Tab-separated table of C-alpha atoms in Angstrom:
chain	number	residue	atom	x	y	z
B	1	MET	CA	-18.848	-28.185	6.403
B	2	SER	CA	-21.063	-30.082	3.966
B	3	LEU	CA	-21.198	-29.388	0.247
B	4	LYS	CA	-24.648	-27.870	0.637
B	5	GLU	CA	-23.402	-25.412	3.266
B	6	LYS	CA	-20.396	-24.481	1.120
B	7	VAL	CA	-22.603	-23.908	-1.914
B	8	GLU	CA	-25.099	-21.798	0.074
B	9	ALA	CA	-22.209	-19.659	1.400
B	10	GLY	CA	-20.886	-19.344	-2.162
B	11	ILE	CA	-24.325	-18.246	-3.395
B	12	LYS	CA	-24.417	-15.463	-0.814
B	13	GLN	CA	-20.922	-14.282	-1.834
B	14	ALA	CA	-21.791	-14.414	-5.535
B	15	MET	CA	-24.967	-12.404	-4.933
B	16	LEU	CA	-23.017	-9.742	-3.026
B	17	ALA	CA	-20.354	-9.640	-5.746
B	18	LYS	CA	-23.051	-9.617	-8.473
B	19	ASP	CA	-21.239	-12.486	-10.217
B	20	LYS	CA	-24.022	-13.890	-12.413
B	21	THR	CA	-22.075	-16.782	-13.903
B	22	ARG	CA	-20.850	-18.033	-10.528
B	23	LEU	CA	-24.313	-17.581	-9.065
B	24	GLN	CA	-25.893	-19.585	-11.898
B	25	ALA	CA	-23.403	-22.461	-11.467
B	26	LEU	CA	-23.847	-22.549	-7.684
B	27	ARG	CA	-27.620	-22.536	-7.992
B	28	ALA	CA	-27.414	-25.464	-10.409
B	29	ILE	CA	-25.316	-27.421	-7.897
B	30	LYS	CA	-27.777	-26.574	-5.115
B	31	SER	CA	-30.651	-27.705	-7.292
B	32	GLN	CA	-28.977	-31.078	-7.869
B	33	ILE	CA	-28.328	-31.436	-4.134
B	34	LEU	CA	-31.966	-30.712	-3.310
B	35	LEU	CA	-33.174	-33.182	-5.933
B	36	ALA	CA	-30.870	-35.874	-4.540
B	37	GLU	CA	-32.033	-35.192	-0.983
B	38	THR	CA	-35.711	-35.581	-1.892
B	39	GLU	CA	-35.141	-38.569	-4.169
B	40	LYS	CA	-35.879	-42.119	-2.947
B	41	GLY	CA	-37.637	-41.371	0.308
B	42	GLY	CA	-35.731	-38.223	1.187
B	43	VAL	CA	-32.291	-38.797	2.632
B	44	GLN	CA	-31.578	-35.839	4.913
B	45	ALA	CA	-27.831	-35.490	4.397
B	46	LEU	CA	-25.880	-36.658	1.404
B	47	THR	CA	-22.779	-38.747	1.881
B	48	PRO	CA	-19.482	-37.318	0.623
B	49	ASP	CA	-19.503	-40.038	-2.051
B	50	THR	CA	-22.924	-38.939	-3.295
B	51	GLU	CA	-21.832	-35.299	-3.266
B	52	LEU	CA	-18.782	-36.223	-5.360
B	53	LYS	CA	-20.971	-38.071	-7.852
B	54	LEU	CA	-23.278	-35.046	-8.174
B	55	LEU	CA	-20.383	-32.698	-8.816
B	56	THR	CA	-18.747	-35.079	-11.276
B	57	LYS	CA	-22.013	-35.416	-13.191
B	58	ALA	CA	-22.484	-31.613	-13.282
B	59	ALA	CA	-18.914	-31.120	-14.516
B	60	LYS	CA	-19.349	-33.794	-17.195
B	61	GLN	CA	-22.564	-32.124	-18.404
B	62	ARG	CA	-20.791	-28.774	-18.725
B	63	ARG	CA	-17.868	-30.316	-20.633
B	64	GLU	CA	-20.168	-32.095	-23.058
B	65	SER	CA	-22.300	-28.993	-23.615
B	66	ALA	CA	-19.161	-26.933	-24.234
B	67	GLU	CA	-17.981	-29.490	-26.829
B	68	VAL	CA	-21.338	-29.305	-28.623
B	69	TYR	CA	-21.252	-25.499	-28.628
B	70	ARG	CA	-17.653	-25.511	-29.900
B	71	ALA	CA	-18.637	-27.847	-32.769
B	72	GLN	CA	-21.502	-25.459	-33.637
B	73	ASN	CA	-19.229	-22.395	-33.477
B	74	ARG	CA	-21.236	-20.941	-30.573
B	75	THR	CA	-18.310	-19.545	-28.593
B	76	ASP	CA	-20.618	-17.323	-26.535
B	77	LEU	CA	-22.452	-20.346	-25.093
B	78	GLU	CA	-19.227	-22.368	-24.833
B	79	GLU	CA	-17.662	-19.651	-22.669
B	80	VAL	CA	-20.644	-19.729	-20.280
B	81	GLU	CA	-20.375	-23.518	-19.903
B	82	MET	CA	-16.621	-23.351	-19.331
B	83	ALA	CA	-17.039	-20.611	-16.708
B	84	GLU	CA	-19.635	-22.711	-14.888
B	85	LEU	CA	-17.333	-25.739	-15.158
B	86	ALA	CA	-14.550	-23.761	-13.474
B	87	VAL	CA	-16.879	-22.985	-10.545
B	88	ILE	CA	-17.943	-26.628	-10.219
B	89	GLU	CA	-14.317	-27.818	-10.356
B	90	GLU	CA	-13.542	-25.686	-7.278
B	91	PHE	CA	-15.604	-28.175	-5.242
B	92	LEU	CA	-14.090	-31.285	-6.843
B	93	PRO	CA	-10.860	-32.953	-5.664
B	94	GLN	CA	-7.684	-32.031	-7.512
B	95	GLN	CA	-7.639	-33.717	-10.926
B	96	LEU	CA	-4.756	-36.076	-11.708
B	97	ASP	CA	-2.458	-35.040	-14.506
B	98	GLU	CA	-1.636	-37.563	-17.236
B	99	GLY	CA	1.567	-38.811	-15.578
B	100	ASP	CA	-0.014	-39.309	-12.170
B	101	LEU	CA	-3.028	-41.022	-13.719
B	102	ARG	CA	-0.761	-43.423	-15.641
B	103	GLU	CA	1.243	-44.168	-12.468
B	104	ARG	CA	-1.893	-44.908	-10.391
B	105	LEU	CA	-3.307	-47.087	-13.190
B	106	LEU	CA	-0.073	-49.097	-13.418
B	107	GLU	CA	-0.354	-49.810	-9.685
B	108	ILE	CA	-3.975	-50.948	-10.118
B	109	ILE	CA	-3.062	-53.117	-13.115
B	110	GLN	CA	-0.358	-54.866	-11.079
B	111	ARG	CA	-2.636	-55.280	-8.067
B	112	VAL	CA	-5.455	-56.944	-10.033
B	113	GLY	CA	-3.027	-59.018	-12.094
B	114	ALA	CA	-4.192	-57.739	-15.463
B	115	LEU	CA	-2.246	-59.198	-18.390
B	116	GLY	CA	-3.875	-57.715	-21.466
B	117	PRO	CA	-6.893	-56.064	-23.053
B	118	SER	CA	-9.183	-58.905	-21.958
B	119	ASP	CA	-8.693	-57.766	-18.323
B	120	MET	CA	-9.921	-54.223	-18.969
B	121	GLY	CA	-13.170	-54.799	-17.048
B	122	LYS	CA	-11.319	-55.837	-13.892
B	123	VAL	CA	-9.026	-52.807	-14.061
B	124	MET	CA	-11.826	-50.345	-14.891
B	125	GLY	CA	-13.947	-51.524	-11.946
B	126	VAL	CA	-11.180	-50.843	-9.432
B	127	ALA	CA	-9.896	-47.709	-11.198
B	128	SER	CA	-13.352	-46.138	-11.412
B	129	ARG	CA	-13.881	-46.583	-7.680
B	130	GLU	CA	-10.430	-45.457	-6.558
B	131	LEU	CA	-10.044	-42.532	-8.950
B	132	ALA	CA	-13.620	-41.221	-8.723
B	133	GLY	CA	-13.609	-37.451	-8.996
B	134	GLN	CA	-9.877	-37.334	-9.613
B	135	ALA	CA	-10.042	-38.132	-13.330
B	136	ASP	CA	-12.655	-38.236	-16.057
B	137	GLY	CA	-14.038	-41.694	-16.803
B	138	ARG	CA	-13.165	-41.365	-20.492
B	139	ALA	CA	-9.571	-40.434	-19.633
B	140	ILE	CA	-9.296	-43.429	-17.304
B	141	SER	CA	-10.720	-45.747	-19.970
B	142	ASN	CA	-8.371	-44.452	-22.676
B	143	ALA	CA	-5.334	-44.726	-20.408
B	144	VAL	CA	-6.233	-48.255	-19.249
B	145	ASN	CA	-6.770	-49.334	-22.834
B	146	ALA	CA	-3.402	-47.913	-23.904
B	147	LEU	CA	-1.572	-49.460	-20.948
B	148	LEU	CA	-3.109	-52.911	-21.388
B	149	ASN	CA	-2.375	-52.930	-25.107
B	150	ASN	CA	1.247	-51.959	-24.453
B	151	THR	CA	1.730	-54.740	-21.886
B	152	ASN	CA	0.758	-57.222	-24.581
B	153	ALA	CA	3.315	-55.939	-27.084
């Protein structure tokens, strides 16, 4: 079942349950899918990789919006963004916890032969591809930076 089919089924369930927050989040995902399908000559079906990128982008937007609302003491709007984020995360792969992320990054660092902070670009290129959707890009970057600086010490 494609992401689009799953989202459409979720929309029907949310409408029946009268769950406005879930419905709003699912409609936003569907909107992004439709935009991607009609973009650049109209690809009929999205690849799983493209679907993952769409979901990751949507989740990142919700996180950033929630941070802005938190900084402005707008907890009402922050709660809406976090609720929508929870719905989006249901469609994303399981996120790596800090320990698992560190372990996977150590494997990548060894594989690419990184010796210090100057090799961050090599590590980030591989890590971003392999860990796409499993960890936030900022978390990957921070962890790689910390690991490469520790290997130099």
